[in-house]
Amino acid sequence: MVIPAHVAIILDGNGRWAKKRGLPRSYGHIKGCANLETIVDDSLEIGIRYLTVYAFSTENWKRSRDEVEGLMKLFRLYLKKCVKICEHNKIRMRVIGDTSVFDADIQEAIRVLEESSKDYDAMFFQIALNYGSRDEIVRGMRRMAEDAANGRIRPDEITEETIDGYLDTAGLPDPDLLIRTSGELRLSNFLMWQLAYSEFYFTDVPWPDFDKAELMKAIEGYNNRERRYGGVKEG
Ligand code: IPE
Ligand code: IPE
Ligand code: MG
């Protein structure tokens, strides 16, 4: 079986998972966060080279104050824990999205995490926080326009690779496989440029229940597709 080099996941359904059990949404997020730790381990074991997960969108600030605060608390704990996880497993981590709006201590935790893991190469793990594809393109194109205005690039030299280089995901290959849990059939502003040729896999399983067996199902599904562009399929 071919293991996709880059797997992207929209982690969805924490709230519904909790509601179904009569628990608060915040408990669903705690379970979802614990599941992310497990799936990172599984991905490493399976041999996935790049893993990108969508954990908080630019739209998610519109949720209740309580829920947003709970998520920030969870990110604080998780980002710190990631330093150890990365060290132990030799995983490199990067946070994509506009992190400039987070509290200073969260921004510092991101800086420490990215810096301390930058030489590891067992897997490249990206987590999208305050991420939106349109926002990423706006931020990237502003920087590109500045570089053009300063004479660092010429408009007629701009290629798809140039644009890639201005996105948060710069330097990484596009995802081969996109997974969305919990039944919704939409992208919700995730990696719209990068997913141009990716295979999509949707499952009704909510994120807290999405385990290694479910991940393998998605990879099997991927193996049964005939890809046209964007990836090399062997054997
Ligand atoms: C995904 O679960 C996690 C985040 C977006 C933070 P949701 O919170 O969207 O769960 P549902 O979709 O309401 O069930
Ligand atoms: C998408 O899930 C964003 C993340 C998983 C972080 P949402 O639950 O926020 O998306 P919508 O609202 O269903 O589109
Ligand atoms: Mg949701």
CSV table of C-alpha atoms and ligand atoms in Angstrom, one decimal:
chain,number,residue,atom,x,y,z
A,1,MET,CA,0.0,0.0,0.0
A,2,VAL,CA,1.2,3.5,-0.8
A,3,ILE,CA,1.4,5.8,2.2
A,4,PRO,CA,0.5,9.4,1.2
A,5,ALA,CA,3.5,11.6,1.9
A,6,HIS,CA,1.3,14.5,3.1
A,7,VAL,CA,-2.0,14.0,5.0
A,8,ALA,CA,-4.1,17.0,5.9
A,9,ILE,CA,-7.0,16.6,8.4
A,10,ILE,CA,-9.9,18.9,9.3
A,11,LEU,CA,-10.5,17.9,12.9
A,12,ASP,CA,-14.2,18.3,13.2
A,13,GLY,CA,-17.0,17.0,15.5
A,14,ASN,CA,-15.7,17.5,19.0
A,15,GLY,CA,-18.8,19.5,20.0
A,16,ARG,CA,-21.2,16.9,18.6
A,17,TRP,CA,-19.3,14.1,20.2
A,18,ALA,CA,-19.7,15.7,23.6
A,19,LYS,CA,-23.3,16.7,23.1
A,20,LYS,CA,-24.3,13.2,22.2
A,21,ARG,CA,-22.9,12.1,25.6
A,22,GLY,CA,-24.5,15.0,27.5
A,23,LEU,CA,-21.1,16.5,28.2
A,24,PRO,CA,-20.0,20.2,27.7
A,25,ARG,CA,-18.4,21.1,24.3
A,26,SER,CA,-15.1,21.9,26.1
A,27,TYR,CA,-14.9,18.2,27.1
A,28,GLY,CA,-15.1,17.3,23.5
A,29,HIS,CA,-12.2,19.5,22.7
A,30,ILE,CA,-10.1,17.9,25.5
A,31,LYS,CA,-10.9,14.5,24.0
A,32,GLY,CA,-10.1,15.8,20.6
A,33,CYS,CA,-6.8,17.1,21.8
A,34,ALA,CA,-5.9,13.8,23.4
A,35,ASN,CA,-6.8,12.1,20.1
A,36,LEU,CA,-4.5,14.4,18.2
A,37,GLU,CA,-1.6,13.2,20.3
A,38,THR,CA,-2.5,9.6,19.5
A,39,ILE,CA,-2.9,10.3,15.7
A,40,VAL,CA,0.5,12.0,15.6
A,41,ASP,CA,2.0,8.8,17.1
A,42,ASP,CA,0.1,6.7,14.6
A,43,SER,CA,1.1,8.9,11.6
A,44,LEU,CA,4.7,8.6,12.6
A,45,GLU,CA,4.4,4.8,12.8
A,46,ILE,CA,2.6,4.5,9.5
A,47,GLY,CA,5.3,6.5,7.8
A,48,ILE,CA,3.4,9.7,6.9
A,49,ARG,CA,6.1,12.4,6.2
A,50,TYR,CA,4.0,15.5,6.6
A,51,LEU,CA,0.9,15.9,8.7
A,52,THR,CA,-1.2,19.1,8.7
A,53,VAL,CA,-4.2,19.5,11.0
A,54,TYR,CA,-6.8,22.3,11.2
A,55,ALA,CA,-7.5,23.0,14.8
A,56,PHE,CA,-8.8,26.6,14.9
A,57,SER,CA,-10.0,28.7,12.0
A,58,THR,CA,-10.2,32.5,11.6
A,59,GLU,CA,-14.0,32.0,12.0
A,60,ASN,CA,-13.8,30.1,15.2
A,61,TRP,CA,-13.4,33.4,17.3
A,62,LYS,CA,-17.2,33.8,16.8
A,63,ARG,CA,-17.9,30.9,19.1
A,64,SER,CA,-18.9,31.6,22.7
A,65,ARG,CA,-16.4,33.3,24.9
A,66,ASP,CA,-16.3,30.3,27.2
A,67,GLU,CA,-15.5,27.9,24.3
A,68,VAL,CA,-12.8,30.2,22.9
A,69,GLU,CA,-11.2,30.6,26.3
A,70,GLY,CA,-11.3,26.8,26.8
A,71,LEU,CA,-9.6,26.3,23.5
A,72,MET,CA,-6.9,28.8,24.3
A,73,LYS,CA,-6.2,27.0,27.5
A,74,LEU,CA,-5.9,23.8,25.7
A,75,PHE,CA,-3.5,25.2,23.1
A,76,ARG,CA,-1.3,26.6,25.8
A,77,LEU,CA,-1.0,23.2,27.4
A,78,TYR,CA,-0.7,21.3,24.1
A,79,LEU,CA,2.0,23.5,22.6
A,80,LYS,CA,4.1,23.1,25.7
A,81,LYS,CA,3.6,19.3,25.6
A,82,CYS,CA,4.5,19.3,22.0
A,83,VAL,CA,8.1,20.4,22.8
A,84,LYS,CA,8.6,17.2,24.6
A,85,ILE,CA,6.7,15.1,22.1
A,86,CYS,CA,8.8,16.5,19.3
A,87,GLU,CA,12.0,16.0,21.2
A,88,HIS,CA,11.2,12.4,22.0
A,89,ASN,CA,10.0,11.5,18.5
A,90,LYS,CA,12.3,13.8,16.4
A,91,ILE,CA,9.3,15.6,14.9
A,92,ARG,CA,9.5,19.1,13.4
A,93,MET,CA,6.6,21.4,14.1
A,94,ARG,CA,5.3,24.5,12.6
A,95,VAL,CA,2.2,26.5,13.4
A,96,ILE,CA,0.4,28.0,10.3
A,97,GLY,CA,-2.1,30.8,10.4
A,98,ASP,CA,-2.0,34.3,11.7
A,99,THR,CA,-0.5,33.8,15.1
A,100,SER,CA,0.1,37.5,15.7
A,101,VAL,CA,-3.3,37.9,17.4
A,102,PHE,CA,-2.7,35.3,20.1
A,103,ASP,CA,-1.7,36.2,23.7
A,104,ALA,CA,2.0,36.9,24.1
A,105,ASP,CA,2.6,33.6,26.0
A,106,ILE,CA,1.0,31.5,23.3
A,107,GLN,CA,3.1,33.3,20.6
A,108,GLU,CA,6.2,32.6,22.8
A,109,ALA,CA,5.2,28.9,23.1
A,110,ILE,CA,4.9,28.7,19.3
A,111,ARG,CA,8.3,30.3,18.9
A,112,VAL,CA,10.0,27.9,21.4
A,113,LEU,CA,8.3,24.9,19.8
A,114,GLU,CA,9.3,25.8,16.2
A,115,GLU,CA,12.8,26.7,17.2
A,116,SER,CA,13.5,23.7,19.4
A,117,SER,CA,12.2,21.2,16.8
A,118,LYS,CA,13.6,22.8,13.6
A,119,ASP,CA,16.4,20.2,13.1
A,120,TYR,CA,14.2,17.1,13.5
A,121,ASP,CA,13.1,15.2,10.5
A,122,ALA,CA,11.2,12.1,11.5
A,123,MET,CA,8.0,13.9,10.5
A,124,PHE,CA,6.9,17.4,9.7
A,125,PHE,CA,3.8,18.3,11.7
A,126,GLN,CA,1.9,21.5,11.0
A,127,ILE,CA,-1.0,22.7,13.1
A,128,ALA,CA,-3.3,25.4,11.8
A,129,LEU,CA,-4.3,28.0,14.4
A,130,ASN,CA,-6.2,31.1,13.6
A,131,TYR,CA,-5.9,29.8,10.0
A,132,GLY,CA,-8.0,30.7,7.0
A,133,SER,CA,-6.9,30.0,3.5
A,134,ARG,CA,-8.1,33.4,2.2
A,135,ASP,CA,-6.4,35.2,5.1
A,136,GLU,CA,-3.2,33.2,4.3
A,137,ILE,CA,-3.4,34.3,0.7
A,138,VAL,CA,-4.0,38.0,1.7
A,139,ARG,CA,-1.0,38.0,4.1
A,140,GLY,CA,1.2,36.3,1.5
A,141,MET,CA,0.2,38.6,-1.3
A,142,ARG,CA,0.8,41.7,0.8
A,143,ARG,CA,4.4,40.5,1.4
A,144,MET,CA,4.8,39.7,-2.3
A,145,ALA,CA,3.5,43.1,-3.3
A,146,GLU,CA,5.9,44.7,-0.9
A,147,ASP,CA,8.8,42.7,-2.4
A,148,ALA,CA,7.7,43.8,-5.8
A,149,ALA,CA,7.4,47.5,-4.8
A,150,ASN,CA,11.0,47.2,-3.4
A,151,GLY,CA,12.3,45.7,-6.6
A,152,ARG,CA,13.0,42.3,-5.0
A,153,ILE,CA,10.8,40.4,-7.5
A,154,ARG,CA,9.6,41.4,-10.9
A,155,PRO,CA,5.9,40.8,-11.8
A,156,ASP,CA,6.8,38.8,-14.9
A,157,GLU,CA,8.9,36.4,-12.8
A,158,ILE,CA,6.0,35.4,-10.6
A,159,THR,CA,5.2,31.7,-11.0
A,160,GLU,CA,3.1,29.2,-9.0
A,161,GLU,CA,6.3,28.3,-7.0
A,162,THR,CA,6.7,32.0,-6.2
A,163,ILE,CA,3.2,32.1,-4.7
A,164,ASP,CA,3.8,28.8,-2.9
A,165,GLY,CA,6.8,30.5,-1.2
A,166,TYR,CA,4.7,33.3,0.2
A,167,LEU,CA,2.1,31.0,1.9
A,168,ASP,CA,2.4,29.7,5.5
A,169,THR,CA,3.0,26.2,4.1
A,170,ALA,CA,6.1,27.3,2.1
A,171,GLY,CA,8.6,24.6,1.5
A,172,LEU,CA,6.2,21.7,2.0
A,173,PRO,CA,4.7,19.5,-0.8
A,174,ASP,CA,0.9,19.8,-1.3
A,175,PRO,CA,-1.3,17.4,0.7
A,176,ASP,CA,-1.9,14.1,-1.1
A,177,LEU,CA,-4.9,13.3,1.0
A,178,LEU,CA,-7.4,15.5,2.8
A,179,ILE,CA,-9.5,13.9,5.5
A,180,ARG,CA,-12.5,15.6,7.2
A,181,THR,CA,-14.2,13.9,10.1
A,182,SER,CA,-17.8,14.2,11.4
A,183,GLY,CA,-19.8,14.4,8.2
A,184,GLU,CA,-19.5,17.9,6.8
A,185,LEU,CA,-18.7,18.0,3.1
A,186,ARG,CA,-16.9,21.4,2.9
A,187,LEU,CA,-13.4,22.9,3.2
A,188,SER,CA,-14.2,25.6,5.7
A,189,ASN,CA,-11.4,27.8,4.3
A,190,PHE,CA,-8.6,25.2,4.7
A,191,LEU,CA,-5.6,25.1,2.3
A,192,MET,CA,-7.6,26.1,-0.8
A,193,TRP,CA,-4.5,26.7,-2.9
A,194,GLN,CA,-2.6,23.6,-1.6
A,195,LEU,CA,-5.5,21.1,-2.0
A,196,ALA,CA,-5.9,21.8,-5.7
A,197,TYR,CA,-5.2,18.1,-6.7
A,198,SER,CA,-5.5,16.3,-3.4
A,199,GLU,CA,-7.8,13.3,-2.9
A,200,PHE,CA,-10.7,14.0,-0.5
A,201,TYR,CA,-11.9,11.6,2.1
A,202,PHE,CA,-15.0,12.3,4.3
A,203,THR,CA,-16.1,10.2,7.2
A,204,ASP,CA,-19.0,10.5,9.6
A,205,VAL,CA,-16.7,9.4,12.5
A,206,PRO,CA,-16.3,12.4,14.9
A,207,TRP,CA,-12.7,13.5,15.5
A,208,PRO,CA,-12.5,12.1,19.1
A,209,ASP,CA,-13.3,8.6,17.8
A,210,PHE,CA,-11.1,8.8,14.7
A,211,ASP,CA,-8.4,6.2,15.5
A,212,LYS,CA,-5.6,4.5,13.7
A,213,ALA,CA,-8.0,2.0,12.1
A,214,GLU,CA,-10.0,4.9,10.7
A,215,LEU,CA,-6.8,6.5,9.4
A,216,MET,CA,-5.9,3.3,7.7
A,217,LYS,CA,-9.3,3.2,6.1
A,218,ALA,CA,-8.8,6.6,4.6
A,219,ILE,CA,-5.3,5.6,3.3
A,220,GLU,CA,-6.9,2.4,1.8
A,221,GLY,CA,-9.5,4.6,0.1
A,222,TYR,CA,-6.7,6.8,-1.2
A,223,ASN,CA,-5.0,3.8,-2.7
A,224,ASN,CA,-8.1,2.8,-4.6
A,225,ARG,CA,-8.2,6.2,-6.4
A,226,GLU,CA,-6.7,6.9,-9.8
A,227,ARG,CA,-4.8,10.1,-9.3
A,228,ARG,CA,-4.3,12.4,-12.3
A,229,TYR,CA,-1.8,15.0,-11.1
A,230,GLY,CA,0.0,16.2,-8.1
A,231,GLY,CA,1.4,13.0,-6.7
A,232,VAL,CA,3.5,10.1,-7.6
A,233,LYS,CA,1.8,6.7,-7.1
A,234,GLU,CA,4.0,3.7,-7.1
A,235,GLY,CA,3.5,0.0,-6.8
B,1,IPE,C1,-13.7,20.8,15.8
B,1,IPE,O1,-14.8,20.5,16.5
B,1,IPE,C2,-12.7,21.6,16.6
B,1,IPE,C3,-12.7,23.1,16.4
B,1,IPE,C4,-13.3,23.7,15.3
B,1,IPE,C5,-12.1,23.9,17.4
B,1,IPE,P1,-16.1,21.4,16.5
B,1,IPE,O2,-16.0,22.3,17.7
B,1,IPE,O3,-16.3,22.1,15.2
B,1,IPE,O4,-17.3,20.3,16.7
B,1,IPE,P2,-18.7,20.4,16.1
B,1,IPE,O5,-18.5,20.5,14.6
B,1,IPE,O6,-19.4,21.5,16.7
B,1,IPE,O7,-19.3,19.0,16.5
B,2,IPE,C1,-13.5,23.8,10.6
B,2,IPE,O1,-14.5,23.3,11.4
B,2,IPE,C2,-12.4,24.4,11.3
B,2,IPE,C3,-11.7,23.5,12.2
B,2,IPE,C4,-11.8,22.2,12.2
B,2,IPE,C5,-10.7,24.1,13.0
B,2,IPE,P1,-15.7,24.2,11.9
B,2,IPE,O2,-16.6,23.3,12.6
B,2,IPE,O3,-15.3,25.4,12.5
B,2,IPE,O4,-16.3,24.5,10.4
B,2,IPE,P2,-17.8,24.9,10.0
B,2,IPE,O5,-18.2,26.0,10.9
B,2,IPE,O6,-18.5,23.6,10.2
B,2,IPE,O7,-17.6,25.2,8.5
B,3,MG,MG,-17.4,21.8,13.6
